[in-house]
PDB file of C-alpha atoms in Angstrom:
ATOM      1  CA  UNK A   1       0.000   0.000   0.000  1.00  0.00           C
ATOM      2  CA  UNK A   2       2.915   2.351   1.161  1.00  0.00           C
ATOM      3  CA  UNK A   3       4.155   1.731  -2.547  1.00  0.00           C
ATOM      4  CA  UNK A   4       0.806   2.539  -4.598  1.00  0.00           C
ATOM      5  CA  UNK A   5       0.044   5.227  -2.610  1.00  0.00           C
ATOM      6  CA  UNK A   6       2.406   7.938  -3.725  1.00  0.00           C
ATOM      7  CA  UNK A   7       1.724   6.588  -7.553  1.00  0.00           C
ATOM      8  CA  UNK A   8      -2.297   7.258  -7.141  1.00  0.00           C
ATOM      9  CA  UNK A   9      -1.377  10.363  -5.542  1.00  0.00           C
ATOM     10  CA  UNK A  10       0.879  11.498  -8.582  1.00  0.00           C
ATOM     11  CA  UNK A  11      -1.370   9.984 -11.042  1.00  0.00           C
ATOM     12  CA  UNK A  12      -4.741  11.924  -9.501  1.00  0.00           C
ATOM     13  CA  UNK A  13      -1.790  15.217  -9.732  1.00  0.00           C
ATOM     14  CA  UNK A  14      -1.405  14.520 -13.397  1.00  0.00           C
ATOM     15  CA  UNK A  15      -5.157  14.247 -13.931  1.00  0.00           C
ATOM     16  CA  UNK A  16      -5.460  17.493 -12.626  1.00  0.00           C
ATOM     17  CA  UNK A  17      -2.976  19.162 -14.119  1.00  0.00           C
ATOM     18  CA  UNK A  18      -4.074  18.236 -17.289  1.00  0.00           C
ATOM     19  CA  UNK A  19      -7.766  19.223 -16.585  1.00  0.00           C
ATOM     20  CA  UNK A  20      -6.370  22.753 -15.757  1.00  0.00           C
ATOM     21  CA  UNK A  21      -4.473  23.257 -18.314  1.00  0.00           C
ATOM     22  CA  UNK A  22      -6.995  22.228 -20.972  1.00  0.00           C
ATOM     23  CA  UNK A  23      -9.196  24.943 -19.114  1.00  0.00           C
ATOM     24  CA  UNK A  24      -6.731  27.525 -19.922  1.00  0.00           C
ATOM     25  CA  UNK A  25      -6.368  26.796 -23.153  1.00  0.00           C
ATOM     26  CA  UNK A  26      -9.855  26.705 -23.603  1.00  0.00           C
ATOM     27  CA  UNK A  27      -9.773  30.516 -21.982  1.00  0.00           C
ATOM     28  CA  UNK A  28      -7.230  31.723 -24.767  1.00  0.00           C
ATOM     29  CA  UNK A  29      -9.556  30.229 -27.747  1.00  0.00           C
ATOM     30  CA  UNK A  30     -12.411  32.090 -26.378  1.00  0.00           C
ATOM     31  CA  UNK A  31     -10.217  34.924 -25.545  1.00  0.00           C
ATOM     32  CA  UNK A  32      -8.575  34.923 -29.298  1.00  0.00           C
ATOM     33  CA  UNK A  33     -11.531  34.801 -30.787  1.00  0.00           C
ATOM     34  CA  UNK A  34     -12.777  37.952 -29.339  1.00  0.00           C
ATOM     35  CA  UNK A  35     -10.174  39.337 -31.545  1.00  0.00           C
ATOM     36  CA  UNK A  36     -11.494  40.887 -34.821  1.00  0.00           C
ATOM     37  CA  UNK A  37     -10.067  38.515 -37.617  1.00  0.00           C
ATOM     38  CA  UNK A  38      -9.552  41.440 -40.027  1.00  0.00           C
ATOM     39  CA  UNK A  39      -9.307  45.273 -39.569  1.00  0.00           C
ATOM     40  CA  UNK A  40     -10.810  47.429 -42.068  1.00  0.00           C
ATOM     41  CA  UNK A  41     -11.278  51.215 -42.190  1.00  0.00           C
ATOM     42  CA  UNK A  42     -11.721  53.166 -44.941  1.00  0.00           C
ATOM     43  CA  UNK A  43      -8.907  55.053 -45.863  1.00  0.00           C
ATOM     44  CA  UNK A  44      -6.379  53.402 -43.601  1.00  0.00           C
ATOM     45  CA  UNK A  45      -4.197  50.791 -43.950  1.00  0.00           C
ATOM     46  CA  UNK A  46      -4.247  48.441 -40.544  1.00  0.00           C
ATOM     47  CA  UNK A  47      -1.954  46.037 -38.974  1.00  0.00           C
ATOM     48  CA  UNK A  48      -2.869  44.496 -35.044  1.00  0.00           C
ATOM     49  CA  UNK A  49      -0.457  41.839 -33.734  1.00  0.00           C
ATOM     50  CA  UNK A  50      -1.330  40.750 -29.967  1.00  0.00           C
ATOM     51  CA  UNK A  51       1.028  38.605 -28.107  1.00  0.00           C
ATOM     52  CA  UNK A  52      -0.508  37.753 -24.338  1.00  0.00           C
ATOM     53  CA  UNK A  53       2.436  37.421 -21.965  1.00  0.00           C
ATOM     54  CA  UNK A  54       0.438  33.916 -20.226  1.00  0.00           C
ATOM     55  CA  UNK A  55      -1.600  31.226 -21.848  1.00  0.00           C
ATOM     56  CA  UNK A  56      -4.505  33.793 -20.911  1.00  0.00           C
ATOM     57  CA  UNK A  57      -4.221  37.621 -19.964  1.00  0.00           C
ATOM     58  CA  UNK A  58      -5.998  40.892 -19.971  1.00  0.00           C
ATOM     59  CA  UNK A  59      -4.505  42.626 -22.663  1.00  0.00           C
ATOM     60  CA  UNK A  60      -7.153  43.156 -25.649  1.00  0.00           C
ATOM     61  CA  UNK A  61      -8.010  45.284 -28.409  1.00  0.00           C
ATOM     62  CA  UNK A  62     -11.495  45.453 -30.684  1.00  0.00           C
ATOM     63  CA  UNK A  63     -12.242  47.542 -33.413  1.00  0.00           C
ATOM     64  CA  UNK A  64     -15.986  48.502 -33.929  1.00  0.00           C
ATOM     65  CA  UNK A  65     -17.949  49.422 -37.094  1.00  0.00           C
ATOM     66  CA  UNK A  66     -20.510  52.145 -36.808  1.00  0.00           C
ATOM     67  CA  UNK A  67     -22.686  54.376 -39.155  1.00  0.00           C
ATOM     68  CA  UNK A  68     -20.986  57.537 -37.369  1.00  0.00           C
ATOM     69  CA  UNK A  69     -17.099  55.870 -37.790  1.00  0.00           C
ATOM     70  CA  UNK A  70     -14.804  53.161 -36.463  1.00  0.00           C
ATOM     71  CA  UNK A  71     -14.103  52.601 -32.909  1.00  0.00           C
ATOM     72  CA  UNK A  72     -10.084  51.269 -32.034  1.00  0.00           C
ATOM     73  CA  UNK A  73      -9.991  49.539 -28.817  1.00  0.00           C
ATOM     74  CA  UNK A  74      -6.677  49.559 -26.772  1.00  0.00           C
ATOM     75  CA  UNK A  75      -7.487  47.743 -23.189  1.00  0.00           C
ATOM     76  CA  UNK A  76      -4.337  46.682 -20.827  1.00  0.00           C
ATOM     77  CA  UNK A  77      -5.993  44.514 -17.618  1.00  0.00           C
ATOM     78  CA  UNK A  78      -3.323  44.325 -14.865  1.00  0.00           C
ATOM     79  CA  UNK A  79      -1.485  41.201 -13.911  1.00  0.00           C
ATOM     80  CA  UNK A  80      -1.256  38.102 -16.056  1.00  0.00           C
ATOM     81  CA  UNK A  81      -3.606  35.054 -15.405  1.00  0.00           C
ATOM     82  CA  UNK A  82      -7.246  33.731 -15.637  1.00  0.00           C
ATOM     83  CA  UNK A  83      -8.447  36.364 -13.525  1.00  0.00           C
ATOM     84  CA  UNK A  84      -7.148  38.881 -15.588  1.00  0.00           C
ATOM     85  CA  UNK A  85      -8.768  37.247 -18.167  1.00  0.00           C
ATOM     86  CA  UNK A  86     -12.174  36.993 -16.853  1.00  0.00           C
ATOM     87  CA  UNK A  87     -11.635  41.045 -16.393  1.00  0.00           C
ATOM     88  CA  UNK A  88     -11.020  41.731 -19.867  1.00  0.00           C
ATOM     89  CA  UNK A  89     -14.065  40.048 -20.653  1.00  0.00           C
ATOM     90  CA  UNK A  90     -15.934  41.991 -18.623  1.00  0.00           C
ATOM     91  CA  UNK A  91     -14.523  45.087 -20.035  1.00  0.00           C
ATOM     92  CA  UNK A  92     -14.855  44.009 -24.064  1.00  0.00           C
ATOM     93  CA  UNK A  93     -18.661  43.295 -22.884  1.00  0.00           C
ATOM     94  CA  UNK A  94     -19.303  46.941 -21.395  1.00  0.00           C
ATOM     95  CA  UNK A  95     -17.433  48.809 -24.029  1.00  0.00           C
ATOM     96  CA  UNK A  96     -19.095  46.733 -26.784  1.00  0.00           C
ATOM     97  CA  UNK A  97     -22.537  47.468 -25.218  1.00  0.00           C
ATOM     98  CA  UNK A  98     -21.937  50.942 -24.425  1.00  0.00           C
ATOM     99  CA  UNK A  99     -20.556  51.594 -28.324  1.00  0.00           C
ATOM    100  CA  UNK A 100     -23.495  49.859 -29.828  1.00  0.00           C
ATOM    101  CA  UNK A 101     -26.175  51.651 -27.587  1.00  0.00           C
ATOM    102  CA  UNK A 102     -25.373  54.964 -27.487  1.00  0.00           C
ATOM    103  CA  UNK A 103     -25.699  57.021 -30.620  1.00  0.00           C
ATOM    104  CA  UNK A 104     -23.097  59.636 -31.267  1.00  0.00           C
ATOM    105  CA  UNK A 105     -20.843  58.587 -28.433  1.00  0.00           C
ATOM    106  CA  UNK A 106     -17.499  59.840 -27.833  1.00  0.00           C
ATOM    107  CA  UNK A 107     -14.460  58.279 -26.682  1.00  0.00           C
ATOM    108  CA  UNK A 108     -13.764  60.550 -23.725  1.00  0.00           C
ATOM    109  CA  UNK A 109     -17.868  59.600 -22.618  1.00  0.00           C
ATOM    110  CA  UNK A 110     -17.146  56.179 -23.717  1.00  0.00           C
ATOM    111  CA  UNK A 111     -14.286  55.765 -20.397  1.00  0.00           C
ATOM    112  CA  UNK A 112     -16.624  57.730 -18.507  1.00  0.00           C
ATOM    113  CA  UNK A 113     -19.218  55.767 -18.539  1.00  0.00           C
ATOM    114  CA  UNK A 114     -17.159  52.319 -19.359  1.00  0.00           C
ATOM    115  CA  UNK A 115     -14.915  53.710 -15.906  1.00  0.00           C
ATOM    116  CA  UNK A 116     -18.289  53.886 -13.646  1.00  0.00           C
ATOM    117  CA  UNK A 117     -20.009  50.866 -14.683  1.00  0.00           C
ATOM    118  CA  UNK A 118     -16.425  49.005 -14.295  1.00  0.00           C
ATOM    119  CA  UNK A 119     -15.739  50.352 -11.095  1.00  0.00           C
ATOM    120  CA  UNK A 120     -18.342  49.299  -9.231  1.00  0.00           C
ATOM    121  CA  UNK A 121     -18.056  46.180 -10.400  1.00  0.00           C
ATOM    122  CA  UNK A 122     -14.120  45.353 -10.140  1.00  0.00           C
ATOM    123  CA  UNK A 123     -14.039  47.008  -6.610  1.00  0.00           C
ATOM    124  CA  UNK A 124     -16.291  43.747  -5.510  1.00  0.00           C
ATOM    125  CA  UNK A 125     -13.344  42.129  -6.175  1.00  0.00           C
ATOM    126  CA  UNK A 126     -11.032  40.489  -4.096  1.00  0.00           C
ATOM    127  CA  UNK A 127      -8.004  41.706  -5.363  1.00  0.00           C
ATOM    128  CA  UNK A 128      -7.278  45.257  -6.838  1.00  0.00           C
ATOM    129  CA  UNK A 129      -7.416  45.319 -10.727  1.00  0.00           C
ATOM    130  CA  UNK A 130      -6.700  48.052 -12.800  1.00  0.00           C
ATOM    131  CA  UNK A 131      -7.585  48.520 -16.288  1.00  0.00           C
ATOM    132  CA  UNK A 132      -6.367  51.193 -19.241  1.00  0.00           C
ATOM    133  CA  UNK A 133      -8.454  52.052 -22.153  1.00  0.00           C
ATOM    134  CA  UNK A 134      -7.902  53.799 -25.322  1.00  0.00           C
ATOM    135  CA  UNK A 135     -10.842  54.399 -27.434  1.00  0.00           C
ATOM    136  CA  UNK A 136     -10.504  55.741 -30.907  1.00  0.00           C
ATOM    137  CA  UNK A 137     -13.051  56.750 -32.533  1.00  0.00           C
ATOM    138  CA  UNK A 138     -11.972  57.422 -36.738  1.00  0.00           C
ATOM    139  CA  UNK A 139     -15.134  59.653 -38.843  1.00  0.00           C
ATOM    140  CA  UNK A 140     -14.732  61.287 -42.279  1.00  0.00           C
ATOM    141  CA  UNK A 141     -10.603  61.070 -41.571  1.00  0.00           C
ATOM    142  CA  UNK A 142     -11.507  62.893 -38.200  1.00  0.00           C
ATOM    143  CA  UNK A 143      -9.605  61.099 -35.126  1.00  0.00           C
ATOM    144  CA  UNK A 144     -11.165  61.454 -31.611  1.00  0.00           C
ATOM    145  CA  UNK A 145      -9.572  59.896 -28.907  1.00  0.00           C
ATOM    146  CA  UNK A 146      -9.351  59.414 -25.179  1.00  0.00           C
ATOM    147  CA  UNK A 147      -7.448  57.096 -23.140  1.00  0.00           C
ATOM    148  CA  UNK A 148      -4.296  56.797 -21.054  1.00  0.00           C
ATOM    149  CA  UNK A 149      -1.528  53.926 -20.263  1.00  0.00           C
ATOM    150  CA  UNK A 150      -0.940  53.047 -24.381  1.00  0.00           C
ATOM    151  CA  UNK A 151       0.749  55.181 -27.289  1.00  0.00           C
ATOM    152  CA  UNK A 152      -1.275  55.545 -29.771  1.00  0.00           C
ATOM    153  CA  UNK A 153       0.368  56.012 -33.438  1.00  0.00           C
ATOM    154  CA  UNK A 154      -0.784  57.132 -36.668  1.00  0.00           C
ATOM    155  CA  UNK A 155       1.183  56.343 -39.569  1.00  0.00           C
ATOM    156  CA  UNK A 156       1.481  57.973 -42.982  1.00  0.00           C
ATOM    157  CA  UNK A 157       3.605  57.698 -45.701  1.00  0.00           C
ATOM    158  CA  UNK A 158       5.037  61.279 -44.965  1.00  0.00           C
ATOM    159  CA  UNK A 159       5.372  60.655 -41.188  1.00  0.00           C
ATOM    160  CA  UNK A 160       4.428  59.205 -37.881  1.00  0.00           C
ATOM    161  CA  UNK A 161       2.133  60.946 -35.529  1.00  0.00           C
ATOM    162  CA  UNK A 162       1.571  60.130 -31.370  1.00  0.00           C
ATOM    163  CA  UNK A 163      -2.012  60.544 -30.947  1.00  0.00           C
ATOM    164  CA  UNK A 164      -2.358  62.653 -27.497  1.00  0.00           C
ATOM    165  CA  UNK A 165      -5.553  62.727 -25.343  1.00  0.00           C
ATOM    166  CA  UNK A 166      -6.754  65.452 -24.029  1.00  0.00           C
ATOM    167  CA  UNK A 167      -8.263  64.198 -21.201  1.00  0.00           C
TER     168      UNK A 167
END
């Protein structure tokens, strides 16, 4: 018995080790998928590249399609794990709902009202989490922004422009 028992023991480890880590991978399809596949906007030619630092993480970006212009996402959850994950989630959700019901909503109302419907609900937590958005909003070759934590760039063939907030 002395001799089976640390094999069981390891064995039961391994089992659970390997249900974990097919949960996390599970949590970075779901979380890569989020991801737009392609980004268009008219006039511009777009590149995004996202590397997460951990199998899942809370760094995201979305770009949005509207009849009044294109929304650019730039979200940075802090720390590096499942929980940071689950965050992010919650953020993409509330910025997605916010863009898509409010008509003619700008980006510096966008963190306000992303900011007080996140706060309430992150303080709950456990743990402190902070978040940083950047919301672009692109109409008619007109950039609004607002956001702080992420440079922003704008690239031409002539030059390269840091967008600044002025919030």
């Amino acid at each position: 018995l002395a001799i089976i028992g640390p094999a069981v023991i390891t064995e039961l480890i391994s089992r659970q080790k390997a249900k974990t880590d097919a949960e996390i991978n599970e949590g970075k399809n779901i979380q890569t998928q989020l991801l737009p596949k392609t980004i268009q906007i008219h006039g511009y030619e777009c590149v995004s590249y996202l590397k997460q630092a951990n199998t899942v993480g809370g760094d995201f970006y979305d770009v949005i399609s509207k009849e009044d212009g294109t929304w650019v996402i730039l979200g940075d959850i802090t720390g590096h794990s499942i929980s940071s994950g689950l965050v992010m989630f919650m953020v993409q959700s509330t910025l997605s709902t916010l863009i898509h019901s409010i008509p003619k909503l700008s980006p510096k109302k966008l963190n306000f009202l992303a900011n007080t419907i996140l706060f309430k609900n992150i303080s709950r937590l456990e743990s402190a989490m902070n978040s940083t958005i950047n919301a672009l909003k692109i109409n008619d070759n007109i950039c609004t922004y607002s956001g702080f934590g992420c440079d922003m760039f704008v690239r031409s063939e002539e030059h390269t422009s840091e967008l600044q907030s002025p919030d």
